Structures are given as C-alpha cells and as structure tokens.
CSV table of C-alpha atoms in Angstrom, one decimal:
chain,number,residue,atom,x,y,z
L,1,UNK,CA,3.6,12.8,3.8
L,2,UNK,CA,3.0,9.5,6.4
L,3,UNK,CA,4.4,10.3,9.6
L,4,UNK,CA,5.8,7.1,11.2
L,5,UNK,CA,5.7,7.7,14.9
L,6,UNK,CA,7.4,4.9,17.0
L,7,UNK,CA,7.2,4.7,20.5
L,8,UNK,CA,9.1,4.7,23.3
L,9,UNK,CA,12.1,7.2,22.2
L,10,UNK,CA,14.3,4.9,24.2
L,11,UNK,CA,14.4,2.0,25.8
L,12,UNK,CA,16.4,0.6,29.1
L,13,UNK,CA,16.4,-3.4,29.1
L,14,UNK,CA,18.8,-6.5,31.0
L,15,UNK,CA,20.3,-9.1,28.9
L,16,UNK,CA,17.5,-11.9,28.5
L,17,UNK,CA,14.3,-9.4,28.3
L,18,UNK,CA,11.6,-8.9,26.0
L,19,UNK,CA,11.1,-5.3,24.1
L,20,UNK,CA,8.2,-4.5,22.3
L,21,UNK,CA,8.8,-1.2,19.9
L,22,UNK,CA,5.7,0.5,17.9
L,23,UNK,CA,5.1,2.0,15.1
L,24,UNK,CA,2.2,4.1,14.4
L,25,UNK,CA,1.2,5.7,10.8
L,26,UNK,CA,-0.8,8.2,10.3
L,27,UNK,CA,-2.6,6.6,7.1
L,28,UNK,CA,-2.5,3.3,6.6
L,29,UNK,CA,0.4,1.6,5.1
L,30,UNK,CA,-1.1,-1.4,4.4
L,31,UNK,CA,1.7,-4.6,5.1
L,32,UNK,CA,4.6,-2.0,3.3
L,33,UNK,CA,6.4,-1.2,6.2
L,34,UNK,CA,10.0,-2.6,7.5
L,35,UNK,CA,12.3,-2.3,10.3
L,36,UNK,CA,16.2,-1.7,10.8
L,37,UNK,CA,18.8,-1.6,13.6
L,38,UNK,CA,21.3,0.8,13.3
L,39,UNK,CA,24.8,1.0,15.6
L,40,UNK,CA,26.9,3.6,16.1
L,41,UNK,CA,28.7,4.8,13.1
L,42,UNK,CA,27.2,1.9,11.0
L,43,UNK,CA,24.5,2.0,8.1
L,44,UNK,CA,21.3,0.6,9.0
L,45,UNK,CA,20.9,-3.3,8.5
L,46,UNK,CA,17.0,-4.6,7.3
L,47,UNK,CA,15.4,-6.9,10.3
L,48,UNK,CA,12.2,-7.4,8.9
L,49,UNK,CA,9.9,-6.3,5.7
L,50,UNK,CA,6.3,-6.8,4.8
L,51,UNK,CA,5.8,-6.0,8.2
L,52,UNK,CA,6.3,-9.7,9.5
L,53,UNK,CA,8.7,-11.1,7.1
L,54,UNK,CA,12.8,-12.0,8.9
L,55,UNK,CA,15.4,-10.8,6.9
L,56,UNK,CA,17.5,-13.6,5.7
L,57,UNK,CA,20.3,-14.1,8.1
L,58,UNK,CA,18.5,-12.1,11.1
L,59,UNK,CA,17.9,-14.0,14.0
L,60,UNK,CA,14.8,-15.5,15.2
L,61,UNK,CA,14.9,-13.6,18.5
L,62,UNK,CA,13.9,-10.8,16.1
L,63,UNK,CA,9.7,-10.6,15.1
L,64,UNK,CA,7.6,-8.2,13.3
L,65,UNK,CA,4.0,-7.6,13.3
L,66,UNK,CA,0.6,-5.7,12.1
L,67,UNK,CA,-0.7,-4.2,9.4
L,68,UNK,CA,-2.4,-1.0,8.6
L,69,UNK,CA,-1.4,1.9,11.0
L,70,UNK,CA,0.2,-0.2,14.0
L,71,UNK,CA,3.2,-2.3,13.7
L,72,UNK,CA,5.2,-4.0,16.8
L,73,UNK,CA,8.9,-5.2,16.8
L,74,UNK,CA,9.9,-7.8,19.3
L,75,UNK,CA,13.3,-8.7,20.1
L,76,UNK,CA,12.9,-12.0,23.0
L,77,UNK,CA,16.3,-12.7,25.0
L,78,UNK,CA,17.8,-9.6,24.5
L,79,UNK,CA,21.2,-10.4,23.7
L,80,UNK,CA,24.9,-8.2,24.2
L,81,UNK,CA,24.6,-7.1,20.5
L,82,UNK,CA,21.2,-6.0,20.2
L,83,UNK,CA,21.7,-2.9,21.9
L,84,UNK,CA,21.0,-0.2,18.9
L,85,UNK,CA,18.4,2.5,17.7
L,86,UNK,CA,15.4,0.9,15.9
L,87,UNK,CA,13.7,2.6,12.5
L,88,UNK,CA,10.6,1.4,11.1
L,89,UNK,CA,10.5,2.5,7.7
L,90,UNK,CA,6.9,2.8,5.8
L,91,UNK,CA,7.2,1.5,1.3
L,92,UNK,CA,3.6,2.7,0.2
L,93,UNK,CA,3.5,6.4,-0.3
L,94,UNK,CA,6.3,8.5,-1.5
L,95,UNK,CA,7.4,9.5,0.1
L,96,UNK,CA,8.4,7.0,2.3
L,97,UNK,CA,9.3,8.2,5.8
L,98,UNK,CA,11.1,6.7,8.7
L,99,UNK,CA,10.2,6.8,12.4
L,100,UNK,CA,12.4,9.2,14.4
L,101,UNK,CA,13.8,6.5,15.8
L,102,UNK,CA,13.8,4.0,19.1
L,103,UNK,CA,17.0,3.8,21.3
L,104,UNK,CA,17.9,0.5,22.9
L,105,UNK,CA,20.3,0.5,25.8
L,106,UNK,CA,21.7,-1.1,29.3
F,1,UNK,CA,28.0,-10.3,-2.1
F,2,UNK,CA,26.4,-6.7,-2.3
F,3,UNK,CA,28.9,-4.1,-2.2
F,4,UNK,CA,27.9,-0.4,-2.2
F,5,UNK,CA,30.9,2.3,-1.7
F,6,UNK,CA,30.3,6.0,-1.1
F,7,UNK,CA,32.9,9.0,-2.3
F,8,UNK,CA,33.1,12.4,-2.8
F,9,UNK,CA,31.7,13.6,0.5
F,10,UNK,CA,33.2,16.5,2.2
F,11,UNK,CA,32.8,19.9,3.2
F,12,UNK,CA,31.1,22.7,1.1
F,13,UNK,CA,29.9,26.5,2.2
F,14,UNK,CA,26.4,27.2,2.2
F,15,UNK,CA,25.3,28.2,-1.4
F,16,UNK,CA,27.9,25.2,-2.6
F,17,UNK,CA,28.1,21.7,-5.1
F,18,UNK,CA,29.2,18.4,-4.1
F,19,UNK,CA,28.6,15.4,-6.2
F,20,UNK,CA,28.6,11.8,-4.3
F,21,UNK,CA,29.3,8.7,-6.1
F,22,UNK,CA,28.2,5.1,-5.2
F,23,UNK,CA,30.0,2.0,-6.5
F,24,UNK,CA,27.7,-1.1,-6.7
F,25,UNK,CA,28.6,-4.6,-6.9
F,26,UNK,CA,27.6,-7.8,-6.7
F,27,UNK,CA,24.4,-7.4,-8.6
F,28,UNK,CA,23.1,-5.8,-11.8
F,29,UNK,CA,22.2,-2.6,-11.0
F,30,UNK,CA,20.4,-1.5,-14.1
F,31,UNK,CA,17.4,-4.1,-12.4
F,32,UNK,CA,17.4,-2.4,-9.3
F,33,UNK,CA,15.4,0.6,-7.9
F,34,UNK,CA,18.5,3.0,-6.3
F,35,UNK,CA,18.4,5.3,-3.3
F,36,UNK,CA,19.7,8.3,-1.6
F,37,UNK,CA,19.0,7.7,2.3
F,38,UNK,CA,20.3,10.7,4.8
F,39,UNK,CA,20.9,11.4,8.4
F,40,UNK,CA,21.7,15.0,10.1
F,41,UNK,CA,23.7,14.3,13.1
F,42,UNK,CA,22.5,12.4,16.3
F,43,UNK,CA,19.3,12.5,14.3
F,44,UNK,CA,16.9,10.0,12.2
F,45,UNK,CA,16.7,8.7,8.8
F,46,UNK,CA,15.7,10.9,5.9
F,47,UNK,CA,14.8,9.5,2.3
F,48,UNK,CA,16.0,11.9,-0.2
F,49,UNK,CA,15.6,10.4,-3.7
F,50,UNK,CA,15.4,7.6,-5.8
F,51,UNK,CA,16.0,6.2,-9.2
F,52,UNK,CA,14.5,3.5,-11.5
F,53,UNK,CA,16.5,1.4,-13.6
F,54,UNK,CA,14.9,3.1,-16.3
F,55,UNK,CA,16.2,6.7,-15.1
F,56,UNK,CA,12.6,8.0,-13.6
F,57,UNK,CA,14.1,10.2,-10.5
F,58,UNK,CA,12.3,11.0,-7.0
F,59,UNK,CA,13.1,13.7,-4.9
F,60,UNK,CA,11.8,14.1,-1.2
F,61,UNK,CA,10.2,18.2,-1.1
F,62,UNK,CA,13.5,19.5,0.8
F,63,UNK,CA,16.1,18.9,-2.0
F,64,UNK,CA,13.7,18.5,-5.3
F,65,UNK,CA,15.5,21.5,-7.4
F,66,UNK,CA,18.5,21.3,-5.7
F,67,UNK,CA,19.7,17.7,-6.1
F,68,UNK,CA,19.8,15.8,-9.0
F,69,UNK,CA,20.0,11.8,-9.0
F,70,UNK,CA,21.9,9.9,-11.8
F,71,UNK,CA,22.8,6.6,-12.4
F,72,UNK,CA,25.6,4.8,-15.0
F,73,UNK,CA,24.5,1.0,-15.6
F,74,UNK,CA,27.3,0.2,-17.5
F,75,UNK,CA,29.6,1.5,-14.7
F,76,UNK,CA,27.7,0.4,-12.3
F,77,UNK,CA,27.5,3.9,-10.5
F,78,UNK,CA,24.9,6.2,-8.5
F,79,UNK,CA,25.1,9.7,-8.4
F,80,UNK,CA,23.9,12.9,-6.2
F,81,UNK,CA,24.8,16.2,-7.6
F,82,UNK,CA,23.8,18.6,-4.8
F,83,UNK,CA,23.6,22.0,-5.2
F,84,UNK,CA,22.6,25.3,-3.5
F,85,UNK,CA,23.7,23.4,-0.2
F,86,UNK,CA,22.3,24.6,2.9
F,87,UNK,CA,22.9,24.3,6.5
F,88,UNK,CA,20.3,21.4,7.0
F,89,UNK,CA,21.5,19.3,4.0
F,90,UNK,CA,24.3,18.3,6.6
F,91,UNK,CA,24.8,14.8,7.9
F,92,UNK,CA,25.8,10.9,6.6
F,93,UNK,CA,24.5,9.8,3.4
F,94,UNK,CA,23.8,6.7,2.7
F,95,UNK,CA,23.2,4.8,-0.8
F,96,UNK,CA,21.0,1.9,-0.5
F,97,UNK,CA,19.9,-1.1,-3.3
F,98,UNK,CA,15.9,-1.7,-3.5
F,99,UNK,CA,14.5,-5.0,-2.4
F,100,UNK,CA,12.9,-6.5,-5.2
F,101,UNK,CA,13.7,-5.9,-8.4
F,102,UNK,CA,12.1,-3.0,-10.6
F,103,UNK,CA,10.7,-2.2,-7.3
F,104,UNK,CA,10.0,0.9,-4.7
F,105,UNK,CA,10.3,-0.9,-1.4
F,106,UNK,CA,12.4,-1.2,1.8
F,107,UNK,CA,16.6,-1.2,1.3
F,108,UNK,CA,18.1,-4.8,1.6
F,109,UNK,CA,21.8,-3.0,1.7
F,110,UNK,CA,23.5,0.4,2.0
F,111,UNK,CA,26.5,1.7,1.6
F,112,UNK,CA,28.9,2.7,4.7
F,113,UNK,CA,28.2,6.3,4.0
F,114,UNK,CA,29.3,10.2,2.8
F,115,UNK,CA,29.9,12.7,5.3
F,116,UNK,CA,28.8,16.3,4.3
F,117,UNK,CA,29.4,19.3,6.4
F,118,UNK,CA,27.8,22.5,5.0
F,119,UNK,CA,29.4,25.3,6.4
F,120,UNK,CA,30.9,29.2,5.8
C-alpha cells in the first residue's frame, strides 16, 4: 500500500497567517492526489483534486500543489472557520490511502 | 443537490453483523463509482471498499472476507453487510459519491455518517 505521510501533525496559527501542509508518498502518485478539511463531528468536505485543482465553491484562500511524491496545501489569511484537521488523500493505487491527518488550531 | 444518508449503525459484540445503508440523491447513482470511507475514534480516515456501477467490489485487506459491498440502482441504495466484527472495525462510517463518473478517484460528497461500536 502508498503511505501518505503529511507533515506537521498539528499546527498553531493567528487569524490572517499563512500554513503550508505536506504530503509525502511513498511511490509516486502521479497528479491523483486530493485534499479535505474535516471539523468536528462533520464528514470531510473536498478542497482540492488533481493535486492543484479548487473544488467548486472552496475559496481561493485555499491552493494545492505538486505532483509525484510531494504535495503542499496552502491556506493564505487564515480565517475563523478554517480551523480543522487536513487529509490528503492519494486516487492511483488501490488502495487509496489517506494521510494520518494535520490538525489546525488557535 | 447531492444527498447521501447513512442508517443502520449501532452497536454489535465482537464476532457480530450489522448491515449499513446509504440513501443517495440528487444524481444517478448507477453512473457513479460508490464508497465505504471509515474513521476509529480521534483517529484518521480509512478507505474500506468500493463499488462500480457495474457491481465490481473492492475491499481494503482488513475487512476483504468480512464485509460485503452492494448496491440497488433502482433504489438508489449502498450497502455494507459487516460481519465477523471485531474490536478495530469500530468508528464513523462514512459513504461517499466518486468524482467523475465511471470513475475511481477522490469523493466530491459523503454522507454525515454511521456510528459502530463493537463491543461484549
């Protein structure tokens, strides 16, 4: 199986930052990979597939890139609401694995 | 708008059956690749199994044997049948609707989730 290995477990960060997240593979994954938030008690929403694409409806503060083995997600001017754990999730091997997560908080 | 709504979760003894359900609507399911997403508590997301529109099933090493995925176009259903539960099979599960159509890829929507608890 592709472990998905994202990095930092969790993150602190004011309202108004920048936060990089990463995702590493260990085989490469080509552009198949996506990212979700997930809130307490909720299902995860998509952010971002193919790597770099925005989910309709996600805002713009919200960018994904790389291809390969090493992916980044950036969220510019943190806002109140983005405060969540992030998954990356890699689509080309089955089967397809998750990163253990990424915890964004105050 | 995509609606998917998860039943039948609940609490089961080790050794034990339950049988989730998902209602979709909003879009034709029988186009749509169909997925069984999990997560123990406090911990990460686990992909369990999927199903074509066609019927060809999935299973991720921990449950293949145990589960079983089904789906009723018509009805516009998803099923787990889950069997032989164990301790670790505990958590949220979530269904979630493929991307693309006819397609294994990332999950545009999920359901709000199925709370088992496996215990004696």
């Amino acid at each position: 199986d592709i472990q998905m290995t994202q990095s930092p477990s969790s993150v602190s960060a004011s309202v108004g930052d920048r936060v990089t997240i990463t995702c590493r593979a260990s085989q490469n994954v080509r552009g198949r990979l996506a990212w979700y938030q997930q809130k307490p008690g909720k299902a995860p929403k998509l952010l971002i597939h193919a790597a770099s694409t925005l989910q309709s409806g996600v805002p713009s503060r919200f960018s994904g890139s790389g291809s390969g083995t090493d992916f980044t997600l950036t969220i510019n001017n943190l806002q109140p609401e983005d405060y969540a754990t992030y998954y990356c999730q890699q689509a080309n091997n089955f089967p397809f694995t998750f990163g253990q997560g990424t915890r964004l908080d105050i | 708008e995509v609606q998917l709504l998860e039943s039948g979760g609940g609490s089961a003894q080790p050794g034990g059956s339950l049988r989730l359900s998902c209602a979709a609507s909003g879009f034709t399911l029988s186009s749509y690749v169909m997925t069984w997403v999990r997560q123990a508590p406090g911990k990460g997301l686990e992909w369990v199994s999927d199903i074509s529109g066609s019927g060809r099933a999935d299973y991720a090493a921990s449950v293949k044997g145990r589960f079983i995925i089904s789906r009723d176009n018509s009805q516009n259903m998803l099923f787990l049948e889950m069997n032989n539960l164990r301790a670790d099979d505990a958590g949220t599960y979530f269904c979630a609707k493929g991307f693309y159509e006819n397609s294994h890829d990332w999950f545009d929507s999920w359901g709000q989730g199925a709370l088992v608890t496996v215990s004696s």
